Amino acid sequence: MMSVSTASAHSNIALVKYWGKADEVENLPAVSSLSLTLDGLTTTTTVRVDPALTRDQFELDGKPAAETALLRVENFLGSVRRLAGKSDKASVQSVNHFPTASGLASSASGFAALALSASSAYGLSLDRTELSALSRLGSASAARSIFGGFVCLEAGKSSAEPLLPGTEWPLKMLVVIVTLGEKSQSSRSGMLHTQRTSPFYSAWVRESTHLYTQARQAVLDHDLSALGDAMQASTLMMHSTMLAARPSLRYFSPTTWAVVERVEQLRSAGHAAYFTMDAGPHVKVLTQPEQAAQLSESLSRVPGVQRVLCCSAGGDASLHTGLDTGNGSS
Ligand code: PMV
């Protein structure tokens, strides 16, 4: 019998970063991270468990996915099947509702949506903590996308925890999309390379503890300047650690730095604006809702910026019910 489930999850941006693993097999983070789930960047995934299939299938944005992506999905579905005690293969259709060719990472929303839809299609009934732990097997940042708002994933822990709903502190995140250069190294291989070769790695792990404590308290206090201070220090320390890896790992483009400079100028002029960068050249800027339009306009004028997306906090990952699960639902 065919069983079908569809789920959606939002991406999240780490304000205090995770980079490095405490356990490679279990995919446990070496440092604590704190993120904001965003409403604008969403993945919707349908899983059909089909006894007629001899191999899992994975279609991404309407096209068969590359072999490496398929292997990651097969591996993940293998974990779901072991939990469910089932063996039937599945077809997975995933759509990223992200601006086309933006180069924004989708593994967080992707594996959170897959964990929710696959666990439901295989008949598992998992609570949010268990879903977060399952998502982590695909990508550690995905563990945070199960929850909306401000979310924590502590070092060595198997699942994330919600800290504060986004509605209780409605900040805006401006996603500044920078022209793409060469394809970046994946975060998975990049962080292992950093961990193995950067002489600054142990300092990064040590300092992250303080940044996480500062950021967590700042969120609870609704203190944007303390949060912004920890946020910028975290991204700069993470990237410095990568820069010192051998060979050096660089995700920025010249435009990344130009946007960072513009954010600093805007803050000197009295705006609340704080930057963070992940494993790619784009810059995400945290700000107050009333300043978002003016900042967005100024940032979009930096040469090399393609566009600026203005995001609010998003909610929990959710299972679709009713008729939107596609054809052949059991
Ligand atoms: O979970 P991954 O493997 O996609 O790694 C995420 C790494 C960063 O985005 C750079 C930081 C983070 O905490 O999300």
XYZ file of C-alpha atoms and ligand atoms in Angstrom:
344
model
C 0.000 0.000 0.000
C 1.289 3.444 -0.937
C 1.620 5.922 1.919
C 2.121 9.641 1.194
C 2.983 12.623 3.406
C 3.910 16.234 2.660
C 5.631 18.667 5.030
C 7.119 22.164 4.908
C 9.972 23.654 6.905
C 11.648 27.050 6.939
C 15.337 27.718 6.720
C 17.148 29.223 9.679
C 20.138 31.516 10.026
C 22.544 30.919 12.908
C 23.171 34.106 14.908
C 25.814 32.197 16.864
C 27.348 29.573 14.588
C 27.904 25.858 14.636
C 31.121 24.810 12.864
C 32.798 21.537 13.861
C 31.588 18.164 15.050
C 31.839 16.474 18.454
C 30.931 13.175 16.790
C 31.159 12.670 13.022
C 29.043 9.523 12.825
C 26.227 10.851 14.990
C 26.650 14.347 13.501
C 26.743 16.024 16.924
C 27.877 19.674 17.001
C 31.106 20.617 18.799
C 29.825 24.119 19.666
C 26.469 25.516 20.759
C 24.512 27.541 18.219
C 21.511 29.875 18.324
C 19.394 30.597 15.275
C 16.405 32.482 13.945
C 13.984 30.540 11.733
C 12.903 32.666 8.731
C 9.507 32.829 7.094
C 10.636 33.575 3.542
C 12.777 30.535 2.735
C 10.741 27.335 2.722
C 11.132 23.759 1.482
C 8.099 21.561 0.810
C 8.692 17.818 0.542
C 6.439 14.899 -0.353
C 7.450 11.323 0.489
C 5.658 8.361 -1.120
C 6.497 4.969 0.320
C 6.096 2.617 -2.631
C 6.578 -1.183 -2.365
C 7.092 -1.333 -6.146
C 10.360 0.670 -6.024
C 13.739 -1.082 -5.965
C 15.661 2.095 -5.116
C 14.750 5.417 -3.454
C 14.139 8.295 -5.845
C 14.781 11.989 -5.240
C 13.467 14.822 -7.369
C 14.530 18.362 -6.485
C 12.708 21.379 -7.956
C 11.104 19.177 -10.620
C 14.300 17.429 -11.818
C 16.024 14.191 -10.766
C 18.632 15.169 -8.136
C 22.385 14.634 -8.591
C 23.793 11.307 -7.362
C 25.486 12.853 -4.269
C 22.203 14.429 -3.156
C 20.347 11.163 -3.820
C 22.890 9.238 -1.714
C 22.389 11.648 1.198
C 18.614 11.248 0.966
C 18.869 7.433 0.669
C 21.101 7.337 3.694
C 18.648 9.476 5.628
C 15.647 7.369 4.586
C 17.614 4.295 5.730
C 17.674 5.803 9.268
C 13.920 6.465 9.121
C 13.265 2.882 7.942
C 15.392 1.435 10.766
C 13.376 3.454 13.306
C 10.088 2.379 11.723
C 11.110 -1.265 11.192
C 10.118 -1.021 7.509
C 11.965 -1.798 4.294
C 9.912 -0.353 1.386
C 11.677 2.302 -0.686
C 10.276 5.765 -1.289
C 10.157 8.537 -3.852
C 10.897 12.033 -2.551
C 9.847 15.253 -4.288
C 11.236 18.429 -2.816
C 10.639 22.026 -3.848
C 12.662 24.953 -2.514
C 10.587 28.127 -2.396
C 13.738 30.231 -2.472
C 14.551 32.925 -5.019
C 15.897 31.151 -8.100
C 19.667 30.689 -8.225
C 20.138 32.686 -5.045
C 22.739 30.200 -3.806
C 21.128 30.226 -0.386
C 21.690 26.996 1.508
C 18.658 24.761 1.788
C 19.950 21.786 3.781
C 18.358 23.060 7.027
C 14.838 23.438 5.642
C 15.383 20.427 3.342
C 16.240 17.856 5.996
C 13.678 19.227 8.477
C 10.915 18.895 5.843
C 12.214 15.438 4.887
C 12.326 14.253 8.529
C 8.737 15.320 9.074
C 7.300 13.967 5.814
C 9.314 10.704 5.820
C 8.611 9.870 9.476
C 4.894 10.396 8.831
C 4.899 8.407 5.565
C 6.641 5.495 7.335
C 4.050 5.584 10.112
C 6.251 6.940 12.913
C 4.726 9.257 15.470
C 7.613 11.419 16.708
C 7.460 14.432 19.014
C 9.312 17.632 18.062
C 12.425 16.735 20.070
C 12.631 13.372 18.298
C 12.013 15.037 14.926
C 14.798 17.500 15.651
C 17.189 14.642 16.497
C 16.188 12.830 13.294
C 16.728 15.991 11.180
C 20.202 16.357 12.721
C 21.269 13.104 11.042
C 20.798 14.870 7.690
C 22.336 18.206 8.674
C 22.915 19.601 12.176
C 21.432 22.990 11.292
C 18.241 21.141 10.207
C 17.689 20.152 13.844
C 16.939 23.856 14.498
C 14.461 24.206 11.587
C 11.910 21.925 13.291
C 11.167 24.893 15.586
C 10.107 28.432 14.755
C 11.554 31.661 16.177
C 14.800 31.718 18.195
C 16.198 28.196 18.619
C 19.201 26.695 20.454
C 21.244 23.604 19.601
C 23.784 22.948 22.341
C 27.201 21.331 21.913
C 27.049 17.540 22.042
C 23.227 17.507 22.241
C 21.152 15.422 19.860
C 18.258 17.848 19.417
C 17.516 21.583 19.340
C 15.199 23.461 21.723
C 13.012 26.499 21.110
C 14.141 29.572 23.075
C 11.656 32.325 22.196
C 8.824 32.525 19.634
C 9.541 35.044 16.897
C 6.286 36.867 17.693
C 7.670 37.810 21.118
C 10.579 39.744 19.611
C 9.673 40.568 16.011
C 13.022 41.409 14.424
C 13.729 41.418 10.680
C 16.488 39.598 8.813
C 17.643 41.149 5.543
C 19.172 38.500 3.301
C 21.621 40.321 1.040
C 22.204 38.163 -2.032
C 25.611 38.688 -3.537
C 26.609 37.654 -7.052
C 27.779 34.061 -6.974
C 31.387 33.295 -7.722
C 32.775 29.765 -7.836
C 30.791 27.033 -6.181
C 31.573 26.867 -2.472
C 32.790 23.811 -0.619
C 29.947 22.133 1.297
C 29.681 22.987 4.988
C 30.042 19.293 5.860
C 33.463 18.870 4.245
C 34.500 22.469 5.038
C 34.001 22.049 8.745
C 35.868 18.739 8.908
C 38.748 20.309 6.985
C 38.791 23.267 9.423
C 38.629 20.981 12.445
C 41.551 18.878 11.176
C 43.876 21.626 9.956
C 43.160 25.031 11.532
C 45.441 25.928 14.461
C 42.666 28.251 15.687
C 40.033 25.528 15.962
C 40.405 24.942 19.727
C 40.217 28.704 20.380
C 37.039 28.862 18.274
C 35.418 26.070 20.315
C 36.414 27.753 23.588
C 35.243 31.265 22.613
C 31.957 29.987 21.162
C 30.802 29.007 24.649
C 30.952 32.645 25.798
C 29.291 33.953 22.638
C 26.464 31.443 22.975
C 25.844 32.407 26.636
C 25.843 36.120 25.728
C 23.487 35.638 22.767
C 21.065 33.402 24.675
C 20.750 35.962 27.474
C 20.430 38.809 24.939
C 17.477 37.057 23.266
C 15.756 36.535 26.625
C 16.393 40.231 27.481
C 15.393 41.468 23.967
C 18.776 43.252 23.904
C 19.627 43.744 20.206
C 22.959 45.429 20.779
C 24.271 42.542 22.977
C 22.877 39.993 20.501
C 24.418 41.829 17.538
C 27.781 42.004 19.291
C 27.832 38.206 19.896
C 26.471 37.556 16.399
C 29.190 39.492 14.562
C 31.949 38.086 16.792
C 30.699 34.533 16.105
C 30.716 34.804 12.310
C 34.083 36.602 12.248
C 35.688 34.014 14.553
C 34.225 31.142 12.545
C 35.537 32.564 9.265
C 38.945 33.424 10.810
C 39.260 29.800 11.893
C 38.498 28.694 8.323
C 40.921 31.232 6.841
C 43.682 29.680 8.940
C 42.888 26.141 7.710
C 45.415 24.571 5.306
C 44.649 25.029 2.513
C 42.671 28.108 3.512
C 38.906 27.980 3.228
C 37.301 31.188 1.952
C 33.602 31.661 1.333
C 33.524 35.453 0.846
C 33.602 37.539 -2.302
C 34.743 41.189 -2.472
C 31.069 42.195 -2.360
C 30.662 40.360 0.968
C 33.208 42.761 2.478
C 31.601 45.777 0.813
C 28.261 44.853 2.427
C 29.940 44.373 5.821
C 31.475 47.872 5.462
C 28.072 49.331 4.597
C 26.512 47.696 7.670
C 29.251 49.213 9.854
C 28.632 52.651 8.311
C 24.901 52.347 8.856
C 25.467 51.420 12.476
C 27.837 54.373 12.975
C 25.022 56.532 11.621
C 22.750 55.253 14.398
C 20.956 52.261 12.786
C 20.575 48.935 14.571
C 22.117 46.586 11.989
C 24.287 43.505 12.566
C 25.790 41.127 9.984
C 26.415 37.398 9.776
C 27.780 35.151 6.985
C 27.614 31.368 6.526
C 29.276 28.968 4.088
C 28.742 31.301 1.119
C 29.193 34.958 0.062
C 25.758 36.289 1.103
C 25.309 38.561 4.119
C 22.355 38.414 6.516
C 21.579 41.570 8.477
C 19.531 41.577 11.667
C 17.570 44.744 12.386
C 14.458 46.349 13.885
C 11.261 46.201 11.773
C 10.960 49.991 11.529
C 14.457 50.314 10.028
C 14.215 47.382 7.598
C 12.982 49.289 4.506
C 15.615 52.022 4.714
C 18.456 49.565 5.387
C 17.305 47.280 2.588
C 17.365 50.191 0.151
C 20.875 51.210 1.209
C 22.239 47.644 1.073
C 20.742 46.967 -2.355
C 22.811 49.879 -3.718
C 26.160 48.265 -2.802
C 27.781 47.286 -6.156
C 27.600 43.489 -6.670
C 24.431 43.025 -4.612
C 21.773 41.199 -6.644
C 18.826 41.726 -4.353
C 17.793 42.009 -0.721
C 15.085 39.803 0.792
C 13.335 41.036 3.895
C 12.366 38.119 6.180
C 10.459 37.893 9.453
C 10.684 35.044 11.910
C 9.056 31.842 10.679
C 7.122 29.193 12.589
C 7.539 25.474 13.261
C 7.956 22.891 10.497
C 4.523 21.523 9.673
C 2.839 18.508 8.149
C 0.279 19.191 5.424
C -3.042 17.515 5.933
C -5.940 16.789 3.609
C -5.844 16.924 -0.166
C -2.476 18.546 -0.735
C -0.530 15.300 -0.289
C -0.690 14.512 -3.991
C -2.043 11.481 -5.793
C -2.297 7.968 -4.463
C -2.571 8.781 -0.769
C -3.474 5.696 1.240
O 24.271 21.912 9.261
P 25.200 22.245 8.110
O 26.064 21.090 7.770
O 24.429 22.786 6.955
O 26.192 23.403 8.615
C 25.765 24.701 8.940
C 26.926 25.615 9.056
C 26.619 27.105 9.151
O 25.493 27.437 8.366
C 27.821 27.879 8.598
C 26.422 27.556 10.587
C 25.138 27.171 11.251
O 25.152 27.018 12.484
O 24.088 27.077 10.576
